[in-house]
PDB file of C-alpha atoms in Angstrom:
ATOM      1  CA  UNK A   1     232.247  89.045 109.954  1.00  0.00           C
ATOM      2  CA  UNK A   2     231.351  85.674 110.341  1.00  0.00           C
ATOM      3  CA  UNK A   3     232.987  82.475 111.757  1.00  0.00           C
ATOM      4  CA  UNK A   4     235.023  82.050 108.033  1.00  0.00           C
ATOM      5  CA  UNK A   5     236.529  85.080 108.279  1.00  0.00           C
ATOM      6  CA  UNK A   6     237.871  84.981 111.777  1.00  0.00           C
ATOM      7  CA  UNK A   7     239.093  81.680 111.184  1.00  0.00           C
ATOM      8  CA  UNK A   8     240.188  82.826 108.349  1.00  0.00           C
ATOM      9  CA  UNK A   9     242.201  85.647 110.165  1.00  0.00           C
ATOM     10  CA  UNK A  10     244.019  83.631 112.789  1.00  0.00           C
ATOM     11  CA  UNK A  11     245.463  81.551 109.791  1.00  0.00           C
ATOM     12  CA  UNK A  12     247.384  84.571 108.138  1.00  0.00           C
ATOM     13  CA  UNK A  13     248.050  85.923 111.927  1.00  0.00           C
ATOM     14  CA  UNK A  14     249.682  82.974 113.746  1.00  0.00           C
ATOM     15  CA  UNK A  15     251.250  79.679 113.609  1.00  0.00           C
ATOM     16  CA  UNK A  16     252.097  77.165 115.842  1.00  0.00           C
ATOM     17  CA  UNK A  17     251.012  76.239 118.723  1.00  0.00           C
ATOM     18  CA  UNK A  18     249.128  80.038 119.277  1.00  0.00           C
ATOM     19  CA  UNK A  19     247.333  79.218 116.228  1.00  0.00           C
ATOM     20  CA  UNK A  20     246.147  76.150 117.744  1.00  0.00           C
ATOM     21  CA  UNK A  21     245.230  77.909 121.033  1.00  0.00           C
ATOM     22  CA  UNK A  22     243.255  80.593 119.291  1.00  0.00           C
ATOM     23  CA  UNK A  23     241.519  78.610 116.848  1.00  0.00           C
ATOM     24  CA  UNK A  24     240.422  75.981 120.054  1.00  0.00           C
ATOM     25  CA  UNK A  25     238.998  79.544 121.653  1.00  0.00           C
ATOM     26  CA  UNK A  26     236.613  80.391 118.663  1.00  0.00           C
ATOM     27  CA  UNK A  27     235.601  76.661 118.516  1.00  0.00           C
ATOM     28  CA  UNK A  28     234.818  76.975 122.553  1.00  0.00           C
ATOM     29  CA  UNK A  29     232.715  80.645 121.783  1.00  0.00           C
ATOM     30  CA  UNK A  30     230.569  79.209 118.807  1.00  0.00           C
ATOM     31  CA  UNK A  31     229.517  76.439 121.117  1.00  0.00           C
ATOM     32  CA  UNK A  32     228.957  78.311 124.155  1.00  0.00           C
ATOM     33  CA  UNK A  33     226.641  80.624 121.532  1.00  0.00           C
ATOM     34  CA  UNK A  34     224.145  77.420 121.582  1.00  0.00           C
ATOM     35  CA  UNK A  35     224.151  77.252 125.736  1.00  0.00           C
ATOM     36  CA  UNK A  36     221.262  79.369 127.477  1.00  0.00           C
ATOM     37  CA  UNK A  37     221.178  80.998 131.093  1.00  0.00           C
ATOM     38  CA  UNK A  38     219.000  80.651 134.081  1.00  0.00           C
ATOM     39  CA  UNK A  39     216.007  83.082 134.123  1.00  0.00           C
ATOM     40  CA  UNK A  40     216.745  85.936 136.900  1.00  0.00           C
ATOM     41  CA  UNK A  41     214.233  86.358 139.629  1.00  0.00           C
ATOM     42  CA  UNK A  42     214.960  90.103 140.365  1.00  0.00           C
ATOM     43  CA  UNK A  43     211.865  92.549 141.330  1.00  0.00           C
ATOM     44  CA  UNK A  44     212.318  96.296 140.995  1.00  0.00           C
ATOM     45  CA  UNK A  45     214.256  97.337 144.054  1.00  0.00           C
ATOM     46  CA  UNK A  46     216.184  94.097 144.910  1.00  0.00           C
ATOM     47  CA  UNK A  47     219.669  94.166 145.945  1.00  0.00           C
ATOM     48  CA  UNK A  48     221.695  92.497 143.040  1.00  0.00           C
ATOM     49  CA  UNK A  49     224.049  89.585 144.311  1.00  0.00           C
ATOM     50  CA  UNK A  50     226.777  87.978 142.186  1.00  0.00           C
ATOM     51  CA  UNK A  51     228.826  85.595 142.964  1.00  0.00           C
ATOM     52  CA  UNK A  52     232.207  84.713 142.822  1.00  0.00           C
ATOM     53  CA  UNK A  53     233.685  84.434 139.210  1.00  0.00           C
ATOM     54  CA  UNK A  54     231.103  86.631 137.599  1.00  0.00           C
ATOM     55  CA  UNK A  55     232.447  88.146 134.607  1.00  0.00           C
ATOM     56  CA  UNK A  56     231.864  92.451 134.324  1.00  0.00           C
ATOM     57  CA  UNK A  57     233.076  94.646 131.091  1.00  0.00           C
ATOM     58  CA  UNK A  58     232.279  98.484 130.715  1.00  0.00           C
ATOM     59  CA  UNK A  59     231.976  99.794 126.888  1.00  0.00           C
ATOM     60  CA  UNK A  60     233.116 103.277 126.662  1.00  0.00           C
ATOM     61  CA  UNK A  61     230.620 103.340 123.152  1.00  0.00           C
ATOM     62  CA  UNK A  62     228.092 103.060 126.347  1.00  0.00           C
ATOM     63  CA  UNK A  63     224.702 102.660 124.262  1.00  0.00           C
ATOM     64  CA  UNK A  64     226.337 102.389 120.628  1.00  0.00           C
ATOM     65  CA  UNK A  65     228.888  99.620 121.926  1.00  0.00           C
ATOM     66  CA  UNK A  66     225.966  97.818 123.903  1.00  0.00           C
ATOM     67  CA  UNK A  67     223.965  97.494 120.427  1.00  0.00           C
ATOM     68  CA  UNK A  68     226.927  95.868 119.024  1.00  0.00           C
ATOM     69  CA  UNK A  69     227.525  93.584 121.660  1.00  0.00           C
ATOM     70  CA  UNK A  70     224.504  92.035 121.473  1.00  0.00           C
ATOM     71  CA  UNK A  71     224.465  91.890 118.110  1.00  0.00           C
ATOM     72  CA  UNK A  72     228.121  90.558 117.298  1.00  0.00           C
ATOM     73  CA  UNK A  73     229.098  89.648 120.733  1.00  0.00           C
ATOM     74  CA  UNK A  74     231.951  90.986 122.904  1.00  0.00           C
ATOM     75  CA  UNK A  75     234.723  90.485 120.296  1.00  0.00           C
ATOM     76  CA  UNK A  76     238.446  91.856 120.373  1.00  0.00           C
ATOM     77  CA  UNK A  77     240.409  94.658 118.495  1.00  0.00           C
ATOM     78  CA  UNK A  78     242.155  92.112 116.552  1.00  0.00           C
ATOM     79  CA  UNK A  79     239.235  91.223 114.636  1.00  0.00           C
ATOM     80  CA  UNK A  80     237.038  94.404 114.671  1.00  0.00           C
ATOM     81  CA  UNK A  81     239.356  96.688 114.037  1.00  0.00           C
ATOM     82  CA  UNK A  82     238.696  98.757 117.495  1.00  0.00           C
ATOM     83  CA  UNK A  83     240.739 100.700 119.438  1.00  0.00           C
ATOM     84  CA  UNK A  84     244.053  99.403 120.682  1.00  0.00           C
ATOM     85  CA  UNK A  85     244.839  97.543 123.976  1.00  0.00           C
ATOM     86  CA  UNK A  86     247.891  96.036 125.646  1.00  0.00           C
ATOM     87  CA  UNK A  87     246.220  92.810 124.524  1.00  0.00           C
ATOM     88  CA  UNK A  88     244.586  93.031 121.298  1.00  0.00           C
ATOM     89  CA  UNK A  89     243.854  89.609 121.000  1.00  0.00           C
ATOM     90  CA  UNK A  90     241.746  89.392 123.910  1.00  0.00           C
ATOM     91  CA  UNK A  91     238.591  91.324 125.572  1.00  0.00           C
ATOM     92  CA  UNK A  92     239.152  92.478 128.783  1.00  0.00           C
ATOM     93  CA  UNK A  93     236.466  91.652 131.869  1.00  0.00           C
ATOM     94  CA  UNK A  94     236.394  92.362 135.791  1.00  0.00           C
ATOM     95  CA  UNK A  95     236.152  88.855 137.089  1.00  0.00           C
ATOM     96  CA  UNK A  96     234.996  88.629 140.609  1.00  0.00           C
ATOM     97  CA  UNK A  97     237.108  86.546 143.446  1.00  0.00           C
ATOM     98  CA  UNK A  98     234.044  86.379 145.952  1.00  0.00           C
ATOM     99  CA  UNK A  99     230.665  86.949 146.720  1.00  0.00           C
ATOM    100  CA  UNK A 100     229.753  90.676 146.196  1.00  0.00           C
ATOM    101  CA  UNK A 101     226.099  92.534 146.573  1.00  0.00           C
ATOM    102  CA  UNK A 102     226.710  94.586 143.714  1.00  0.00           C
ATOM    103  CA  UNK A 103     226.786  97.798 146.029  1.00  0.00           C
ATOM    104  CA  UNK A 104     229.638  96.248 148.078  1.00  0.00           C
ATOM    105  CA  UNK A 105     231.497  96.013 144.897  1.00  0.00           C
ATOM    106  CA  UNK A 106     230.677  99.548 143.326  1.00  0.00           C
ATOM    107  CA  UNK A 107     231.803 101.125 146.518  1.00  0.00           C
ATOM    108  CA  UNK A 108     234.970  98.986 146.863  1.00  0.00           C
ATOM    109  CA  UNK A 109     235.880 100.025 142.608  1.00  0.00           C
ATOM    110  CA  UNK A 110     234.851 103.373 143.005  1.00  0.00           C
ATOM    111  CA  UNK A 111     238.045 104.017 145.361  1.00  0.00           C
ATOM    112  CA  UNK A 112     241.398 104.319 144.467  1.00  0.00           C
ATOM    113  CA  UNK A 113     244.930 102.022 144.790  1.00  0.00           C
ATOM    114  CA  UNK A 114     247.187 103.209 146.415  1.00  0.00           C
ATOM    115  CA  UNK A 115     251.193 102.500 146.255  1.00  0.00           C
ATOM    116  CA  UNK A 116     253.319 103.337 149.782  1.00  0.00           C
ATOM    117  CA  UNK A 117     256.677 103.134 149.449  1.00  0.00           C
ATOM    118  CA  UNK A 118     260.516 104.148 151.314  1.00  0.00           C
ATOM    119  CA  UNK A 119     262.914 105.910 148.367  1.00  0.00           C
ATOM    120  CA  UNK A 120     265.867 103.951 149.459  1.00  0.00           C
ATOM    121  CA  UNK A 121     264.747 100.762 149.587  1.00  0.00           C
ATOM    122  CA  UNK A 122     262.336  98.486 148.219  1.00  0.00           C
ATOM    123  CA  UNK A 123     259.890  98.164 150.995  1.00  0.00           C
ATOM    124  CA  UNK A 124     256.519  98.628 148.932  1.00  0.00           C
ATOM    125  CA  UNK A 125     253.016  97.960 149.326  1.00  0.00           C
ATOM    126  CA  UNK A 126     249.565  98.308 147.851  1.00  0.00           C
ATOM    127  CA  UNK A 127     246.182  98.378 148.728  1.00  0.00           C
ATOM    128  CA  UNK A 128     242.734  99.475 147.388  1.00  0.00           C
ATOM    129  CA  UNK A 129     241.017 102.065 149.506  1.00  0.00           C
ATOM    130  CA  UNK A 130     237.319 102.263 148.512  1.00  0.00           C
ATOM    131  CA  UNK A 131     234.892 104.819 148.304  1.00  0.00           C
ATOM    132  CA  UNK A 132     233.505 105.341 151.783  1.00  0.00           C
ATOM    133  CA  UNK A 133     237.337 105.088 152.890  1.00  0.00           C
ATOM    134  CA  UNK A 134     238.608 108.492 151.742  1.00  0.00           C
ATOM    135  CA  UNK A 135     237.925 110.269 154.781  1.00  0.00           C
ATOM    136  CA  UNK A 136     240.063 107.938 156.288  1.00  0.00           C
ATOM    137  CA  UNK A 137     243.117 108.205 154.190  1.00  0.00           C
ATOM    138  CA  UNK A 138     245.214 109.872 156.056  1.00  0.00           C
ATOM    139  CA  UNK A 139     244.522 108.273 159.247  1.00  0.00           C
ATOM    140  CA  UNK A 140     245.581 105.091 156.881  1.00  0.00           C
ATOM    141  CA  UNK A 141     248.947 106.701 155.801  1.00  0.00           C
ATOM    142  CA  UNK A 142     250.349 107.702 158.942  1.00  0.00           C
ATOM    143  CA  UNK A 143     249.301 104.188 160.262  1.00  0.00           C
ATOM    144  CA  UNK A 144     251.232 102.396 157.161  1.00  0.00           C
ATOM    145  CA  UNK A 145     254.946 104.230 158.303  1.00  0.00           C
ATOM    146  CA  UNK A 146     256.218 104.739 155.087  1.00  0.00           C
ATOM    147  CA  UNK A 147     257.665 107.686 153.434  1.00  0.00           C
ATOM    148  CA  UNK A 148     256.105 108.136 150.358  1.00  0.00           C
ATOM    149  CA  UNK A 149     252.576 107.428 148.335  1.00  0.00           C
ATOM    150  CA  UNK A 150     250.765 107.432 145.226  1.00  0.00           C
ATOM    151  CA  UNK A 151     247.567 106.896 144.560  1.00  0.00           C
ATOM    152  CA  UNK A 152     244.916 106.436 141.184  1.00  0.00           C
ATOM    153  CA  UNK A 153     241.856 105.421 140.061  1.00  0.00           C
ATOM    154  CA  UNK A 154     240.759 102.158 140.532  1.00  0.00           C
ATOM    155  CA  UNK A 155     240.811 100.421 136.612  1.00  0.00           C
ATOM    156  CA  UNK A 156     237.168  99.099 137.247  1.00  0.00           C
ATOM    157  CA  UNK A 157     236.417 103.099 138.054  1.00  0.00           C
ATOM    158  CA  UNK A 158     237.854 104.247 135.187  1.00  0.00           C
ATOM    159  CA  UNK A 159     236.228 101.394 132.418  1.00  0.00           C
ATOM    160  CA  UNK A 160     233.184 100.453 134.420  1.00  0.00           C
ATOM    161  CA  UNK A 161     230.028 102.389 135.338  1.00  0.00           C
ATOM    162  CA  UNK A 162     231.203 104.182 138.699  1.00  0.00           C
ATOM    163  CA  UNK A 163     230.792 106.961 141.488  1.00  0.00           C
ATOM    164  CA  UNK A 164     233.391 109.103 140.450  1.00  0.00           C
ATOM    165  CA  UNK A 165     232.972 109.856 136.329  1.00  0.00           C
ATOM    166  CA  UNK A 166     230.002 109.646 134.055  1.00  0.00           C
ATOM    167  CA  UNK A 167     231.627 108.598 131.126  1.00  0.00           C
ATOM    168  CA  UNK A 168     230.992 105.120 130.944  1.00  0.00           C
ATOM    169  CA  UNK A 169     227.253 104.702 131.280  1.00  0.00           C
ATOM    170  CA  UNK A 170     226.846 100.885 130.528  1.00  0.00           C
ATOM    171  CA  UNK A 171     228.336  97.784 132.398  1.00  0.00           C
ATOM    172  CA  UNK A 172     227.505  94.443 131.375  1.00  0.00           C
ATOM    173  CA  UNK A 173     226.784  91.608 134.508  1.00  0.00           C
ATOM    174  CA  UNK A 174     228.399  88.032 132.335  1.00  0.00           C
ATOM    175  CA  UNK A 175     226.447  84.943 134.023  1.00  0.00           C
ATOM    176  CA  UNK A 176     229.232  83.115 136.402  1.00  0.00           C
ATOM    177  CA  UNK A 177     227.477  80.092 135.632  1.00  0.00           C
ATOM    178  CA  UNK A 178     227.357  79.692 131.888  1.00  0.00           C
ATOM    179  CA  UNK A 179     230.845  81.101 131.781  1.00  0.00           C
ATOM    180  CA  UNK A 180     232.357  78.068 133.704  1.00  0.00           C
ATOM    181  CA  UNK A 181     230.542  75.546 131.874  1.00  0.00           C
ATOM    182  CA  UNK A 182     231.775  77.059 128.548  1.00  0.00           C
ATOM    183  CA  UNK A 183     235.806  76.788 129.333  1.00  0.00           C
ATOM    184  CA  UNK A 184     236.251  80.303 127.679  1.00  0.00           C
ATOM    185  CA  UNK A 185     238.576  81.183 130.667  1.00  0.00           C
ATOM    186  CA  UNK A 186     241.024  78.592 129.176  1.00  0.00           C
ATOM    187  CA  UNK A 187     241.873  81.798 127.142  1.00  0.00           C
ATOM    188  CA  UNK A 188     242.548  83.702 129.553  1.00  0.00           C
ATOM    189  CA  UNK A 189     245.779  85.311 128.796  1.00  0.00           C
ATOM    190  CA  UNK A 190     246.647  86.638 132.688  1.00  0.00           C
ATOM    191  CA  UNK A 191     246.327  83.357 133.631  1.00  0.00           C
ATOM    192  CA  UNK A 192     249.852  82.283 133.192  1.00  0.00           C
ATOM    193  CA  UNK A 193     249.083  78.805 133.696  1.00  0.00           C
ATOM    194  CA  UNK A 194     246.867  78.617 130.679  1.00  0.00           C
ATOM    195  CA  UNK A 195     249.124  80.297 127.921  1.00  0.00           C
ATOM    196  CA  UNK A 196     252.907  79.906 128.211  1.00  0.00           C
ATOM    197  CA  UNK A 197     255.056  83.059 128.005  1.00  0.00           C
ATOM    198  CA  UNK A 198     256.755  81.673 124.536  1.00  0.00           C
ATOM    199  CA  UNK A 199     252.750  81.192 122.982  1.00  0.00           C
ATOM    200  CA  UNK A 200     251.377  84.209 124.880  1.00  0.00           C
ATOM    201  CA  UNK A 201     253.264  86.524 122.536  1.00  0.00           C
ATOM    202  CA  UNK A 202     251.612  87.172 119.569  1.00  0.00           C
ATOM    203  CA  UNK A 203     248.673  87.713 121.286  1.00  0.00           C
ATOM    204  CA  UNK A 204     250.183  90.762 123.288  1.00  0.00           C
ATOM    205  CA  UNK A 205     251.363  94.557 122.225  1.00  0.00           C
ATOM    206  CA  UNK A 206     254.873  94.012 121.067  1.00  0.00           C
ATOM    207  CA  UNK A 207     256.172  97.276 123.357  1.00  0.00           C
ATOM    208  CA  UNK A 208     254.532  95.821 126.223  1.00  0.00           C
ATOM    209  CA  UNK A 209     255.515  92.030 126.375  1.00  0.00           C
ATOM    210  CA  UNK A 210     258.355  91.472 128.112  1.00  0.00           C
ATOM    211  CA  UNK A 211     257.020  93.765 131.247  1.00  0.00           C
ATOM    212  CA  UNK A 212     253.801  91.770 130.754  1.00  0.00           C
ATOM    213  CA  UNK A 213     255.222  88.510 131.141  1.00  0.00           C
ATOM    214  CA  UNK A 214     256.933  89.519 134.244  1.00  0.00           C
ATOM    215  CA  UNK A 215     253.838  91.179 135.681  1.00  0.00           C
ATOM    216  CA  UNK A 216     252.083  88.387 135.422  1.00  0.00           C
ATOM    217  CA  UNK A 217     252.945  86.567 137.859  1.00  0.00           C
ATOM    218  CA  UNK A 218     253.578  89.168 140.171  1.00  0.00           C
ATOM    219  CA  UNK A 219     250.242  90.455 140.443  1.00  0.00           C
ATOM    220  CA  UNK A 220     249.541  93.407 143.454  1.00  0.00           C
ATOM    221  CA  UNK A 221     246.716  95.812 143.145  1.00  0.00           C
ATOM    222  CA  UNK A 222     247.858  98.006 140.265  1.00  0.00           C
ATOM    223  CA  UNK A 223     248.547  94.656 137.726  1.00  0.00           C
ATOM    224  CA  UNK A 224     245.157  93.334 139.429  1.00  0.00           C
ATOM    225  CA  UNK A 225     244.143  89.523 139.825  1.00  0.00           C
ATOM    226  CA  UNK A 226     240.663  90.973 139.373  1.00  0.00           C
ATOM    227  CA  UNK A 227     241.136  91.091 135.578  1.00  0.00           C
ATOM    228  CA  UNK A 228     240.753  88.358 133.039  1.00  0.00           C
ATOM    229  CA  UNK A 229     241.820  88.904 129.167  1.00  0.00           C
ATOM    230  CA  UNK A 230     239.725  86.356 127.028  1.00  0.00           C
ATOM    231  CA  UNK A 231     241.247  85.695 124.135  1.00  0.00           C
ATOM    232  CA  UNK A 232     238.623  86.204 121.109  1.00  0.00           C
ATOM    233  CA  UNK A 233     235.608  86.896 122.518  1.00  0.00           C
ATOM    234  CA  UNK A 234     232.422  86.098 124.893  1.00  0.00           C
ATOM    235  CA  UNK A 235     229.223  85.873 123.221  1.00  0.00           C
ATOM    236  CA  UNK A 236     225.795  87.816 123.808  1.00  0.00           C
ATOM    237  CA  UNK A 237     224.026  85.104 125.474  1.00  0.00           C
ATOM    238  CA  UNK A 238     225.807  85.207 128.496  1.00  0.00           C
ATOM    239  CA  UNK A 239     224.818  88.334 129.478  1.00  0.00           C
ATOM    240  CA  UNK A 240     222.273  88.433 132.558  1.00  0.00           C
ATOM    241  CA  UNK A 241     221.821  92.210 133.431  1.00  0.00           C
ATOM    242  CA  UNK A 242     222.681  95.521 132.678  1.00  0.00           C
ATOM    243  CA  UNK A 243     224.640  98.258 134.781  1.00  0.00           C
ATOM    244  CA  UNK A 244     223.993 101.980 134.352  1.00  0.00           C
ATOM    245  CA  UNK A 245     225.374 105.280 135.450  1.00  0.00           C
ATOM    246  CA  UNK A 246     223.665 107.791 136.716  1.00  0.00           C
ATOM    247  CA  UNK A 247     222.457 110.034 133.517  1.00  0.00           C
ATOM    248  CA  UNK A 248     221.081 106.489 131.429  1.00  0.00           C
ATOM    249  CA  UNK A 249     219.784 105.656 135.253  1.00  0.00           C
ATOM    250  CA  UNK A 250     217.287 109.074 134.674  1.00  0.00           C
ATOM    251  CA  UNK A 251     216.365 108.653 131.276  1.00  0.00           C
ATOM    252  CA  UNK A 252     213.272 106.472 130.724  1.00  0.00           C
ATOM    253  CA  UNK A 253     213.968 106.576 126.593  1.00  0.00           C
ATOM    254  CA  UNK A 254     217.554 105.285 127.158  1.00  0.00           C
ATOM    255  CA  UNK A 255     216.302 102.161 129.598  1.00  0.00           C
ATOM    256  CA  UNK A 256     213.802 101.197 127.236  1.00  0.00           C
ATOM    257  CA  UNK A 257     216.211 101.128 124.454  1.00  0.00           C
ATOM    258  CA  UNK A 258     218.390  98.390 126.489  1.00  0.00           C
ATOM    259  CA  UNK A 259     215.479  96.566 127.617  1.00  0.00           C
ATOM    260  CA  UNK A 260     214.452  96.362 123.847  1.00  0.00           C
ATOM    261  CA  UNK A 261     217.367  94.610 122.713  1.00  0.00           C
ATOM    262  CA  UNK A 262     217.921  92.898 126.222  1.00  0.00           C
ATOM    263  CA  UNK A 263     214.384  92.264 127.031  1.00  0.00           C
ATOM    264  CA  UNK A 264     215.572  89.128 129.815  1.00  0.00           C
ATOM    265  CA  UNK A 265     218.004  91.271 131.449  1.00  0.00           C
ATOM    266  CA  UNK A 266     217.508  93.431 134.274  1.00  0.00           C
ATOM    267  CA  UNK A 267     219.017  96.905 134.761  1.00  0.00           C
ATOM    268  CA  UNK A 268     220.230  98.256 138.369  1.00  0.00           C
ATOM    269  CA  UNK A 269     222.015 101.234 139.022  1.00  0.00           C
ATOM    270  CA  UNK A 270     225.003 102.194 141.063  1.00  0.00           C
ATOM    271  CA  UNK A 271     223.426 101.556 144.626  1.00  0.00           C
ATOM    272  CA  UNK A 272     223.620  98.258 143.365  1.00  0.00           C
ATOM    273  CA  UNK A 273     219.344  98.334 143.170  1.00  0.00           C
ATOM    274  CA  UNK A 274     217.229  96.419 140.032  1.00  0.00           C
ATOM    275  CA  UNK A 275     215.670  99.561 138.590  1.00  0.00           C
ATOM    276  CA  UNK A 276     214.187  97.607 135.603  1.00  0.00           C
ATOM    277  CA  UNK A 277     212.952  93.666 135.067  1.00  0.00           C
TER     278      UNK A 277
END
């Protein structure tokens, strides 16, 4: 499809002023397609560092969805006819809210969130224990006083590259930079400042809307602040490296592949090491 036909799209989908909102956010991603990142400066074996408000997205397609990323961009359900989401107008990224080595951040994601609780009541509270934590867990819930848990999966574990499945073998690094000189995070849809509950309708699953407007703005570690949901899309040319799981990380074919149709990018692996330039 081609710019036509998605405009084309969000004029038999919407009206008002969520039309207007939409239509602004494929404006804002055909212009950002024109802007161009810094060249990286990573050697084979460098810590990677990103910085606060880096965008991350895992592609369950792993190799299959990276070749259509770069090729179409990161584009949403609504328009590709992919699999459904809670927010099928939007793509869904991990957006950083500090300064991470990329190793810091694998470990933290590759944990689990955890939920204490008292039955009676409604004394509650979460937290994210990460990976090199667990052995401390039940020091942690004897320390916490309540008298109940549950626990899960981190969401980054479960959609991103991580220590605890194989599934998901790609991750892709979004430049901070370019991404908040483009004002694509004015469609950001879990931003409740940016799209009011009335216009943020449409562009959410009908079964889940009135819990998602609530959730919103009562965000703990479970309904994350670490999340964006973009509406449309992000485009190719923002991308700045390549995260892989441990079976792509051992197969020499498979990093060639993504260095042929990424050949700027660099590829690390979950220590959080460049493993590719």
């Amino acid at each position: 499809m081609n710019k036509e036909d998605y405009l084309k799209k969000v004029n038999s989908k919407l009206s008002g002023k969520s039309k207007e909102i939409m239509l602004r956010q494929i404006e804002n991603y055909y212009k950002s397609k024109e802007m161009e990142i810094a060249e990286h400066n990573y050697n084979i074996g460098d810590d990677v560092y990103l910085k606060k408000g880096t965008l991350l997205h895992g592609t369950y397609k792993n190799i299959e969805g990276l070749e259509e990323i770069v090729k179409n961009g990161l584009i949403s359900s609504w328009f590709i006819d992919g699999r459904g989401s809670k927010y099928p107008s939007s793509v869904g990224v991990w957006n950083l809210k500090k300064d991470y080595l990329l190793k810091e951040y694998i470990n933290f994601y590759s944990g689990g969130t955890i939920r204490y609780f008292n039955q009676l009541d409604n004394d509650k509270e979460t937290e994210v224990i990460s990976y090199n934590e667990f052995n401390k867990i039940i020091k942690k819930i004897k320390s916490k006083g309540y008298l109940a848990w549950g626990m899960e999966q981190t969401k980054e574990a479960r959609f991103m590259p991580s220590l605890v499945q194989d599934k998901v073998q790609i991750g892709i690094i979004f430049n901070s930079d370019i991404v908040h000189k483009s004002n694509l995070l004015d469609g950001d849809i879990l931003n409740p400042n940016n799209v009011s509950d009335d216009d943020v309708k449409p562009f959410v699953n009908e079964e889940y809307y009135n819990k998602f407007i609530v959730d919103r703005q009562n965000k703990d570690d479970f309904f994350t602040d670490r999340e964006s949901a973009i509406l449309f899309g992000i485009p190719a040319n923002f991308i700045e490296g390549i995260l892989v799981g441990r079976k792509y990380e051992k197969d020499k074919k498979m990093l060639g592949r993504i260095k042929n149709i990424l050949p700027y990018c660099y590829i690390c692996n979950l220590d959080g090491k460049v493993i590719k330039v």
